[in-house]
XYZ file of C-alpha atoms in Angstrom:
654
model
C -93.301 -71.943 -9.818
C -92.425 -72.280 -13.495
C -95.055 -69.652 -14.311
C -93.441 -67.176 -11.915
C -90.006 -67.933 -13.354
C -91.282 -67.284 -16.885
C -92.774 -63.968 -15.805
C -89.430 -62.934 -14.318
C -87.493 -63.995 -17.416
C -89.825 -61.979 -19.672
C -90.018 -58.894 -17.431
C -86.986 -58.761 -15.106
C -87.022 -54.959 -14.778
C -90.745 -54.825 -13.995
C -90.531 -57.631 -11.420
C -87.456 -56.208 -9.680
C -88.945 -52.708 -9.745
C -92.166 -53.908 -8.149
C -90.289 -55.841 -5.478
C -88.131 -52.797 -4.670
C -91.091 -50.406 -4.573
C -93.357 -52.569 -2.410
C -90.537 -53.325 0.053
C -89.680 -49.615 0.235
C -93.294 -48.579 0.832
C -93.967 -51.239 3.461
C -90.777 -50.313 5.320
C -91.853 -46.667 5.396
C -95.312 -47.765 6.539
C -93.763 -49.720 9.393
C -91.819 -46.605 10.382
C -95.021 -44.554 10.318
C -96.998 -47.025 12.408
C -94.322 -47.887 14.968
C -92.208 -44.715 14.964
C -92.695 -40.954 14.827
C -93.744 -41.012 11.192
C -97.472 -40.517 11.754
C -97.459 -36.726 11.844
C -99.595 -34.445 9.711
C -98.312 -33.401 6.313
C -100.614 -30.383 6.028
C -103.705 -28.664 7.396
C -105.744 -30.968 5.127
C -104.635 -34.052 7.034
C -105.183 -32.277 10.340
C -108.765 -31.487 9.277
C -109.485 -35.123 8.452
C -107.939 -36.094 11.803
C -110.163 -33.632 13.667
C -113.236 -34.929 11.852
C -112.718 -38.605 12.617
C -111.725 -37.799 16.215
C -114.946 -35.834 16.714
C -116.922 -38.772 15.313
C -115.237 -41.109 17.770
C -116.366 -38.762 20.547
C -119.954 -38.891 19.306
C -120.256 -35.723 17.176
C -120.736 -36.504 13.496
C -121.211 -32.866 12.434
C -118.949 -30.556 14.461
C -115.234 -30.818 15.232
C -115.223 -29.079 18.607
C -112.026 -27.159 19.495
C -113.956 -25.040 22.012
C -115.513 -22.742 19.423
C -119.063 -23.361 20.632
C -118.030 -22.160 24.131
C -116.071 -19.116 22.981
C -116.255 -18.101 19.318
C -112.755 -16.705 18.911
C -111.560 -16.584 15.267
C -108.233 -17.931 16.538
C -109.912 -21.283 17.245
C -110.821 -21.635 13.567
C -108.571 -22.701 10.670
C -108.449 -22.331 6.888
C -110.331 -25.586 6.244
C -112.932 -25.296 8.992
C -116.218 -23.413 8.693
C -117.692 -21.437 11.595
C -121.434 -22.007 12.046
C -123.885 -20.912 14.709
C -123.462 -24.219 16.567
C -119.692 -24.597 16.236
C -116.959 -25.503 13.773
C -117.477 -27.996 10.946
C -114.954 -29.404 8.466
C -115.299 -28.123 4.912
C -114.587 -31.594 3.526
C -117.352 -34.185 3.033
C -117.390 -36.750 5.881
C -117.488 -40.198 4.262
C -113.723 -40.761 4.538
C -113.708 -40.066 8.267
C -116.728 -42.321 8.768
C -115.129 -45.201 6.823
C -111.883 -44.849 8.814
C -113.679 -44.619 12.157
C -113.343 -48.331 13.143
C -109.600 -48.519 12.503
C -109.080 -45.058 14.044
C -110.767 -46.309 17.199
C -108.182 -49.115 17.338
C -104.875 -47.414 16.457
C -105.626 -43.697 16.048
C -104.400 -41.507 13.208
C -102.027 -44.228 12.047
C -105.152 -46.077 10.927
C -105.784 -43.455 8.222
C -102.254 -44.012 6.920
C -102.804 -47.767 6.936
C -106.047 -47.382 4.958
C -104.273 -45.386 2.248
C -101.349 -47.790 2.038
C -103.584 -50.798 1.494
C -105.679 -48.752 -0.940
C -102.501 -48.079 -2.933
C -101.621 -51.777 -3.005
C -105.228 -52.537 -3.985
C -104.954 -50.038 -6.842
C -101.776 -51.751 -8.035
C -103.652 -55.065 -8.135
C -106.560 -53.474 -10.015
C -104.186 -51.934 -12.562
C -103.042 -55.460 -13.377
C -106.616 -56.768 -13.524
C -107.852 -53.864 -15.648
C -105.020 -54.175 -18.144
C -105.591 -57.913 -18.356
C -109.332 -57.387 -18.850
C -108.545 -55.172 -21.843
C -106.105 -57.303 -23.840
C -105.204 -60.380 -21.733
C -101.494 -59.721 -22.194
C -99.714 -60.722 -18.997
C -96.506 -58.966 -19.975
C -98.262 -55.652 -20.649
C -100.370 -55.991 -17.475
C -97.314 -56.549 -15.320
C -95.584 -53.603 -16.970
C -98.645 -51.404 -16.289
C -98.520 -52.374 -12.622
C -94.801 -51.628 -12.470
C -95.309 -48.223 -14.099
C -97.986 -47.289 -11.580
C -96.077 -48.492 -8.523
C -92.539 -47.539 -9.527
C -92.606 -44.695 -12.056
C -95.415 -42.369 -10.876
C -95.873 -40.141 -7.832
C -98.654 -42.391 -6.478
C -96.321 -43.814 -3.749
C -96.078 -40.307 -2.278
C -99.708 -40.707 -1.168
C -99.514 -44.350 -0.105
C -98.164 -43.499 3.351
C -100.369 -40.490 4.044
C -103.396 -39.356 5.997
C -105.291 -37.485 3.300
C -107.473 -39.677 1.095
C -105.939 -39.402 -2.375
C -104.881 -43.054 -2.500
C -108.160 -44.242 -1.023
C -110.297 -42.201 -3.431
C -108.096 -43.358 -6.297
C -108.769 -46.957 -5.265
C -112.540 -46.380 -5.085
C -112.624 -44.691 -8.494
C -110.443 -47.371 -10.083
C -112.677 -50.070 -8.552
C -115.752 -48.320 -9.959
C -114.183 -48.073 -13.404
C -113.070 -51.711 -13.330
C -116.604 -52.879 -12.476
C -117.975 -50.636 -15.206
C -115.439 -51.805 -17.793
C -115.882 -55.549 -17.208
C -119.670 -55.066 -17.221
C -119.717 -53.598 -20.738
C -121.243 -55.793 -23.466
C -118.643 -57.539 -25.601
C -119.334 -60.170 -28.241
C -121.910 -62.533 -26.771
C -121.530 -61.043 -23.286
C -124.456 -58.852 -22.224
C -124.548 -55.855 -19.886
C -123.886 -56.721 -16.238
C -126.413 -54.559 -14.408
C -125.098 -55.472 -10.962
C -121.618 -54.303 -12.001
C -123.003 -50.932 -13.097
C -124.981 -50.612 -9.882
C -121.932 -51.333 -7.702
C -119.806 -48.976 -9.811
C -122.338 -46.208 -9.221
C -122.336 -46.935 -5.502
C -118.551 -46.649 -5.331
C -118.703 -43.376 -7.265
C -121.260 -42.058 -4.768
C -119.024 -43.004 -1.848
C -115.998 -41.405 -3.540
C -117.993 -38.216 -4.101
C -118.629 -38.140 -0.348
C -114.840 -38.012 0.154
C -113.572 -35.773 -2.655
C -115.840 -33.697 -4.865
C -113.575 -34.004 -7.893
C -114.649 -37.660 -8.042
C -117.495 -36.303 -10.156
C -114.992 -36.023 -13.010
C -114.680 -39.815 -13.051
C -118.459 -40.089 -13.022
C -118.524 -37.774 -16.042
C -115.875 -39.848 -17.818
C -117.816 -43.085 -17.348
C -121.097 -41.474 -18.413
C -119.422 -40.068 -21.538
C -118.041 -43.524 -22.296
C -121.572 -44.931 -22.180
C -122.906 -42.043 -24.286
C -120.383 -42.397 -27.128
C -121.000 -46.148 -27.342
C -123.195 -47.233 -30.219
C -125.894 -47.923 -29.417
C -125.865 -45.577 -26.425
C -125.494 -47.691 -23.284
C -128.493 -46.232 -21.468
C -128.642 -49.180 -19.073
C -125.131 -48.465 -17.811
C -126.034 -44.797 -17.303
C -129.278 -45.605 -15.495
C -127.860 -48.230 -13.144
C -124.786 -46.157 -12.282
C -126.971 -43.180 -11.407
C -129.241 -45.481 -9.415
C -126.254 -46.849 -7.491
C -124.854 -43.400 -6.723
C -128.188 -41.734 -5.853
C -128.536 -42.883 -2.193
C -125.028 -41.663 -1.316
C -125.558 -38.367 -3.155
C -128.818 -37.753 -1.295
C -127.147 -38.601 2.011
C -124.284 -36.232 1.226
C -126.705 -33.406 0.396
C -128.549 -33.989 3.695
C -125.269 -33.908 5.643
C -124.229 -30.703 3.869
C -127.593 -29.235 4.825
C -126.924 -30.108 8.474
C -123.396 -28.705 8.351
C -123.771 -25.580 6.251
C -127.515 -24.954 6.190
C -127.414 -25.541 2.439
C -129.023 -28.623 0.896
C -126.403 -29.068 -1.815
C -124.417 -31.957 -3.207
C -121.273 -29.887 -3.866
C -120.496 -27.261 -1.250
C -117.692 -26.408 1.145
C -119.684 -23.752 2.983
C -117.956 -20.413 3.511
C -114.492 -21.665 4.428
C -111.350 -19.596 4.382
C -109.694 -21.671 1.677
C -109.874 -21.337 -2.101
C -112.713 -23.826 -2.312
C -115.629 -22.143 -4.071
C -117.232 -24.936 -6.114
C -119.128 -22.354 -8.208
C -115.923 -22.052 -10.260
C -116.812 -25.445 -11.735
C -120.242 -24.283 -12.991
C -119.103 -23.400 -16.561
C -117.388 -26.777 -16.799
C -120.532 -28.617 -15.732
C -122.533 -26.713 -18.379
C -119.973 -27.609 -21.053
C -120.076 -31.231 -19.890
C -123.887 -31.233 -20.101
C -123.840 -29.880 -23.656
C -121.122 -32.372 -24.562
C -123.131 -35.248 -23.074
C -126.197 -34.346 -25.126
C -124.090 -34.033 -28.275
C -122.337 -37.360 -27.555
C -125.687 -39.106 -27.251
C -127.170 -37.632 -30.430
C -124.235 -37.429 -32.844
C -121.936 -40.123 -34.250
C -118.383 -39.885 -32.961
C -116.896 -38.785 -36.292
C -119.382 -35.908 -36.553
C -118.901 -34.968 -32.897
C -115.141 -34.796 -33.425
C -115.490 -32.586 -36.494
C -117.915 -30.350 -34.615
C -115.397 -29.977 -31.762
C -112.685 -28.980 -34.245
C -115.013 -26.411 -35.841
C -115.998 -24.973 -32.440
C -112.328 -24.724 -31.476
C -111.399 -22.939 -34.705
C -114.345 -20.544 -34.384
C -113.370 -19.865 -30.792
C -109.790 -19.094 -31.810
C -111.053 -16.744 -34.510
C -113.343 -14.969 -32.037
C -110.442 -14.668 -29.599
C -108.732 -12.364 -32.078
C -111.584 -9.848 -31.884
C -113.599 -10.493 -28.696
C -111.747 -9.767 -25.438
C -113.731 -12.103 -23.113
C -113.147 -15.041 -25.478
C -109.468 -14.115 -25.743
C -109.159 -14.108 -21.939
C -110.782 -17.542 -21.689
C -108.417 -19.032 -24.289
C -105.366 -17.393 -22.748
C -106.356 -18.607 -19.278
C -106.886 -22.160 -20.479
C -103.697 -22.312 -22.574
C -101.646 -20.918 -19.687
C -103.295 -23.429 -17.348
C -102.443 -26.293 -19.705
C -98.822 -25.169 -19.865
C -98.557 -24.860 -16.071
C -100.164 -28.202 -15.248
C -98.665 -30.175 -18.108
C -95.250 -28.622 -18.781
C -93.819 -26.147 -16.272
C -95.221 -24.382 -13.201
C -92.502 -21.725 -13.305
C -94.656 -19.559 -15.579
C -97.241 -19.161 -12.806
C -97.804 -15.499 -11.894
C -95.365 -14.445 -9.171
C -98.009 -12.103 -7.739
C -100.228 -15.032 -6.695
C -99.865 -15.553 -2.928
C -100.492 -19.104 -1.689
C -100.137 -20.654 1.794
C -96.759 -22.243 2.617
C -95.388 -21.337 -0.833
C -92.165 -19.541 -1.675
C -90.808 -18.857 -5.155
C -87.299 -19.248 -6.531
C -85.482 -16.764 -8.730
C -86.655 -18.542 -11.901
C -90.235 -18.836 -10.624
C -89.966 -22.396 -9.290
C -92.562 -23.335 -6.655
C -90.952 -24.332 -3.355
C -92.788 -26.167 -0.572
C -91.106 -27.270 2.678
C -87.720 -26.845 1.026
C -88.547 -28.922 -2.061
C -89.313 -28.063 -5.690
C -92.780 -28.746 -7.081
C -93.112 -30.245 -10.545
C -95.649 -30.376 -13.379
C -97.018 -33.594 -14.867
C -94.335 -33.994 -17.550
C -91.582 -33.006 -15.109
C -92.797 -35.749 -12.744
C -93.645 -38.310 -15.439
C -91.698 -37.606 -18.649
C -92.785 -40.944 -20.127
C -96.355 -39.639 -20.085
C -95.764 -38.063 -23.530
C -96.151 -41.566 -24.980
C -99.869 -41.003 -24.389
C -99.789 -39.157 -27.721
C -99.895 -42.524 -29.503
C -103.238 -43.791 -28.107
C -104.650 -40.260 -28.470
C -103.647 -40.283 -32.151
C -105.167 -43.743 -32.648
C -108.477 -42.719 -31.087
C -108.549 -39.487 -33.091
C -107.763 -41.258 -36.374
C -110.353 -43.979 -35.741
C -113.076 -41.431 -34.972
C -112.133 -39.116 -37.847
C -112.141 -41.974 -40.374
C -115.487 -43.331 -39.083
C -113.916 -46.567 -37.854
C -115.876 -46.616 -34.605
C -114.923 -46.310 -30.937
C -111.549 -47.710 -29.863
C -111.186 -49.224 -26.397
C -108.439 -46.696 -25.625
C -111.097 -43.970 -25.534
C -112.596 -45.422 -22.337
C -109.181 -45.138 -20.646
C -108.493 -41.668 -22.027
C -111.768 -40.120 -20.856
C -110.885 -40.165 -17.107
C -107.554 -38.464 -17.883
C -109.251 -35.790 -19.998
C -112.075 -35.225 -17.502
C -109.574 -34.509 -14.706
C -107.087 -32.644 -16.877
C -109.419 -30.089 -18.491
C -111.025 -28.691 -15.278
C -107.747 -28.271 -13.414
C -106.170 -26.616 -16.443
C -109.165 -24.298 -16.719
C -108.767 -23.386 -13.049
C -104.940 -23.382 -13.335
C -104.824 -24.975 -9.890
C -101.904 -27.216 -8.977
C -103.173 -28.445 -5.613
C -101.127 -26.368 -3.209
C -98.658 -27.881 -0.782
C -97.041 -30.950 -2.352
C -94.096 -31.687 -4.622
C -96.255 -33.019 -7.456
C -99.842 -32.761 -8.706
C -101.849 -34.672 -6.108
C -105.219 -34.114 -7.796
C -104.117 -36.389 -10.641
C -103.504 -39.464 -8.468
C -106.818 -41.053 -9.642
C -105.772 -40.962 -13.316
C -102.294 -42.478 -12.870
C -103.634 -46.064 -13.237
C -105.186 -45.225 -16.624
C -101.996 -43.545 -17.785
C -100.029 -46.631 -16.723
C -102.330 -49.070 -18.539
C -102.278 -47.060 -21.779
C -98.516 -46.458 -21.797
C -97.752 -50.091 -20.935
C -99.687 -51.092 -24.056
C -97.678 -48.565 -26.102
C -94.355 -49.818 -24.735
C -95.325 -53.452 -25.289
C -96.457 -52.835 -28.867
C -93.407 -50.759 -29.772
C -90.987 -53.191 -28.152
C -92.286 -55.888 -30.473
C -90.991 -53.908 -33.462
C -87.612 -52.973 -31.988
C -84.655 -54.769 -33.468
C -81.803 -54.915 -30.984
C -79.178 -57.543 -30.443
C -78.984 -59.359 -27.119
C -75.721 -57.561 -26.339
C -77.278 -54.145 -27.037
C -80.243 -54.921 -24.774
C -78.015 -56.018 -21.901
C -75.678 -53.064 -22.298
C -78.628 -50.662 -22.357
C -80.137 -52.200 -19.214
C -76.814 -51.928 -17.370
C -76.349 -48.291 -18.432
C -79.891 -47.353 -17.401
C -79.425 -49.155 -14.095
C -76.301 -47.098 -13.379
C -78.150 -43.859 -14.234
C -81.042 -44.792 -11.930
C -78.710 -45.692 -9.076
C -76.748 -42.437 -9.459
C -79.905 -40.293 -9.573
C -81.551 -42.122 -6.681
C -78.467 -41.784 -4.490
C -78.089 -38.094 -5.402
C -81.715 -37.224 -4.643
C -81.799 -39.395 -1.525
C -78.557 -37.915 -0.202
C -80.218 -34.504 -0.117
C -82.538 -35.847 2.570
C -84.345 -32.958 4.212
C -81.879 -30.343 2.930
C -83.829 -27.280 1.836
C -83.518 -26.067 -1.723
C -81.289 -23.054 -2.242
C -80.522 -20.903 -5.258
C -77.013 -22.391 -5.387
C -78.394 -25.840 -6.245
C -78.438 -25.229 -9.997
C -77.821 -28.910 -10.767
C -80.895 -29.924 -8.755
C -83.053 -27.401 -10.621
C -81.811 -28.748 -13.947
C -82.376 -32.375 -12.953
C -85.882 -31.819 -11.584
C -87.299 -29.206 -13.952
C -85.307 -28.969 -17.182
C -83.920 -32.455 -17.871
C -87.307 -34.267 -17.833
C -88.718 -31.761 -20.335
C -85.825 -32.430 -22.735
C -86.214 -36.195 -22.255
C -89.944 -35.913 -22.992
C -89.293 -33.802 -26.101
C -86.720 -36.205 -27.529
C -88.959 -39.187 -26.718
C -91.860 -37.531 -28.552
C -89.735 -36.891 -31.642
C -88.419 -40.465 -31.628
C -91.934 -41.881 -31.300
C -93.064 -39.851 -34.314
C -90.048 -41.020 -36.304
C -90.624 -44.690 -35.450
C -94.252 -44.554 -36.554
C -93.779 -42.314 -39.582
C -90.626 -43.603 -41.299
C -88.737 -46.883 -41.710
C -86.441 -46.726 -38.698
C -82.915 -48.054 -38.485
C -81.556 -50.222 -35.694
C -79.751 -47.210 -34.260
C -83.065 -45.281 -34.108
C -84.593 -48.220 -32.231
C -81.667 -48.201 -29.816
C -81.978 -44.457 -29.160
C -85.750 -44.753 -28.636
C -85.279 -47.634 -26.189
C -82.632 -45.658 -24.328
C -84.818 -42.573 -23.936
C -87.943 -44.571 -23.067
C -85.999 -46.402 -20.358
C -84.410 -43.137 -19.206
C -87.825 -41.461 -18.901
C -89.140 -44.337 -16.777
C -86.109 -44.500 -14.510
C -85.988 -40.716 -14.202
C -89.566 -40.669 -12.924
C -88.814 -43.535 -10.529
C -85.688 -41.885 -9.120
C -87.519 -38.572 -8.553
C -90.509 -40.311 -6.963
C -88.547 -42.592 -4.622
C -85.428 -40.511 -4.206
C -86.879 -36.989 -3.870
C -90.661 -36.619 -3.444
C -91.492 -39.612 -1.251
C -88.577 -39.251 1.229
C -89.216 -35.521 1.690
C -92.889 -36.067 2.402
C -92.042 -38.821 4.877
C -89.441 -36.586 6.505
C -91.989 -33.787 6.969
C -94.454 -36.197 8.535
C -91.752 -37.528 10.863
C -90.788 -33.985 11.835
C -94.381 -32.999 12.564
C -94.945 -36.287 14.358
C -91.969 -35.537 16.608
C -93.323 -32.053 17.325
C -96.670 -33.525 18.365
C -95.084 -36.179 20.585
C -92.860 -33.662 22.408
C -95.706 -31.150 22.802
C -98.099 -33.800 24.097
C -95.534 -34.765 26.723
C -95.279 -31.147 27.911
C -98.929 -30.091 27.681
C -101.334 -31.584 30.232
C -104.978 -32.472 29.748
C -107.576 -29.666 29.730
C -105.327 -27.017 28.140
C -105.271 -24.630 25.199
C -102.269 -24.134 22.913
C -101.653 -20.949 20.915
C -99.301 -21.523 17.996
C -98.446 -19.956 14.653
C -97.883 -23.399 13.080
C -100.901 -25.474 14.030
C -100.625 -28.384 11.568
C -98.556 -30.811 13.704
C -100.199 -29.929 17.025
C -103.688 -31.053 16.037
C -102.497 -34.626 16.716
C -102.640 -33.888 20.445
C -106.452 -33.923 20.411
C -106.353 -37.668 19.784
C -105.325 -38.391 23.388
C -105.975 -35.182 25.321
C -108.596 -32.491 25.786
C -106.538 -29.690 24.223
C -107.766 -26.806 22.088
C -105.527 -25.389 19.333
C -105.595 -21.644 18.559
C -103.672 -19.686 15.938
C -103.195 -16.055 17.060
C -101.960 -15.033 13.617
C -105.435 -15.556 12.156
C -106.453 -12.180 13.584
C -102.996 -10.740 14.373
C -103.277 -11.459 18.132
C -106.419 -9.274 18.325
C -108.643 -11.678 20.251
C -105.869 -13.574 22.028
C -106.215 -11.636 25.274
C -109.932 -12.395 25.566
C -109.393 -16.049 24.638
C -106.630 -16.443 27.236
C -108.750 -14.830 29.921
C -111.765 -17.015 29.113
C -109.641 -20.186 29.077
C -108.058 -19.447 32.451
C -111.530 -18.727 33.811
C -112.485 -22.256 32.733
C -109.457 -23.664 34.612
C -107.832 -24.476 31.276
C -104.042 -24.088 31.303
C -102.622 -21.866 28.559
C -99.552 -22.778 26.474
C -97.881 -21.035 23.557
C -95.603 -22.439 20.853
C -94.148 -19.499 18.923
C -90.936 -18.544 17.184
C -88.568 -16.276 19.094
C -89.559 -13.370 16.863
C -93.237 -13.949 17.621
C -92.529 -14.161 21.359
C -90.818 -10.789 21.077
C -93.781 -9.266 19.212
C -96.162 -10.742 21.782
C -94.216 -9.110 24.621
C -95.079 -5.661 23.220
C -98.852 -6.239 23.538
C -100.723 -4.706 26.467
C -102.676 -7.765 27.600
C -99.545 -9.894 28.049
C -98.166 -7.634 30.799
C -100.326 -9.227 33.485
C -98.986 -12.698 32.747
C -95.682 -14.465 33.233
C -94.200 -17.110 30.975
C -92.574 -20.377 32.025
C -90.548 -21.597 29.037
C -90.054 -25.332 28.732
C -88.673 -26.623 25.413
C -87.638 -25.570 21.903
C -89.180 -27.801 19.217
C -87.674 -27.163 15.773
C -87.597 -23.414 16.372
C -90.965 -23.222 18.140
C -90.433 -22.254 21.780
C -93.041 -23.776 24.068
C -94.054 -21.899 27.193
C -96.933 -21.741 29.681
C -98.770 -18.491 30.353
C -99.714 -17.882 33.989
C -101.165 -14.947 35.877
C -98.336 -12.876 37.344
C -98.085 -12.694 41.123
């Protein structure tokens, strides 16, 4: 009891923040499990739902939806692949297989439960990993609080897609790898490496970008001196069975014995785009194994300078550099510079170029996490240590996962599509939290503030957080409009200014003898950056995502009540309706996929199979449908309007 009291006295903000965040998340989870909150967020979640539902019904390859009986393109979707034997999901199947037992018990809500507990497990591992590094309880607790409270990780804790779960697997693999490294008299732990490799193999069978974490851990072993060949060998050995199994499954699904393939899906999912990155990684791995770190760093600087010089005269090199620099700026700083001509599903653009999804504004990494600029300090320490031939700093092992995720997505300039933040970076948030917690702990030890100043600063920051949280939360599900200039400033501009000032203050503190007032200003902006991220995460991103899931869950519940078993539903907005397949034999068709071209034949075939035909369209789409020839021989019985989608049954006219 005394130990807990001491922890609270030393870290009141971290403890209270964790308590608030965990209570908030568990309350939302309860709403999702017992209310209407278990709807799909996107077509991605619907695809995972279809996959696990098909497995429950005995088909571990195809997802059904009637395509094998009648191969209408309207029965397909962007993330499904049409094969000779039926539809298959583009995503690898391990996640659906792992969730199968809990799905059999409580349905799609089981996937949400898996991700929530994975998020809580990640929070625990953040604490353990930080403690394994420097055994500082204060810094470890702060790292946990940063991850849980001040990142966008909670947005994926109550969700159906597997970002939280994959993040947990990758963090578990890294933790096993890190604690298995030789240190002092402690030798390599081969079992730890083997288990880490196994977890990486499983993660790869869920999300292909898990290979970036594999690359980060292999690079960590390669830059160690001597090279940790045993870690490399045992991790590969642990991952090999799962990689072979995944390649076999891909061969069964797509007719292509390949570890990394999505088949020929309709989405932007061509893994060949990663080929140049894999080649660069291979060359880098060989160089890391053969060259000392100081020489490798100098060689990288030389290559970069030569590349910049070539970019002035060679057009292809110039295009590569421009593409990468623009990608870095988009992902790291501001997505508003993204080309307005790029058309993406579910996306609209504001007058200043802001990305708008389901009425909310999407943000870059710094706009979501302005305190992330403090990462410059460990980067500088690692760079200085390597440049001055002082060996490998521990921080490098934590930086490599961040770099190995950051570089590919900047090269591709891909922000992840429909979400209000950068979901592909969920796996690296624990490493960011551990590194920044160490920075904050170290810097706080040098700050000279009176007790009165500390208390006044905490009160002021608390008021700012409360005001921001209430403002963002009050917006609820209100869609963004051009008149909301204050919202645009708060979400997109203010965090960039906070990050800039924080960067300048950090440089000043470490470069010059700082006054007490400089310490006060730094503390104020560091606290402001943390609370800003927390208020955006819990006041804006998380509630909007939950609201969309509740809305789609309501749509599914109402539609399931109206649509009987053994039916087919045509709809222009399929995402929420896929939930119906969990309890009923209902096919989902999207007539917009081929502009109503094959709808007449599909309707006729379905009625011939005694399958009732329903449509859920907007009023404008109903009007356009009425002008088509095939519809003239049918009558429509309208039943209910669900959020602007009018549901009706199509029957043969008398």
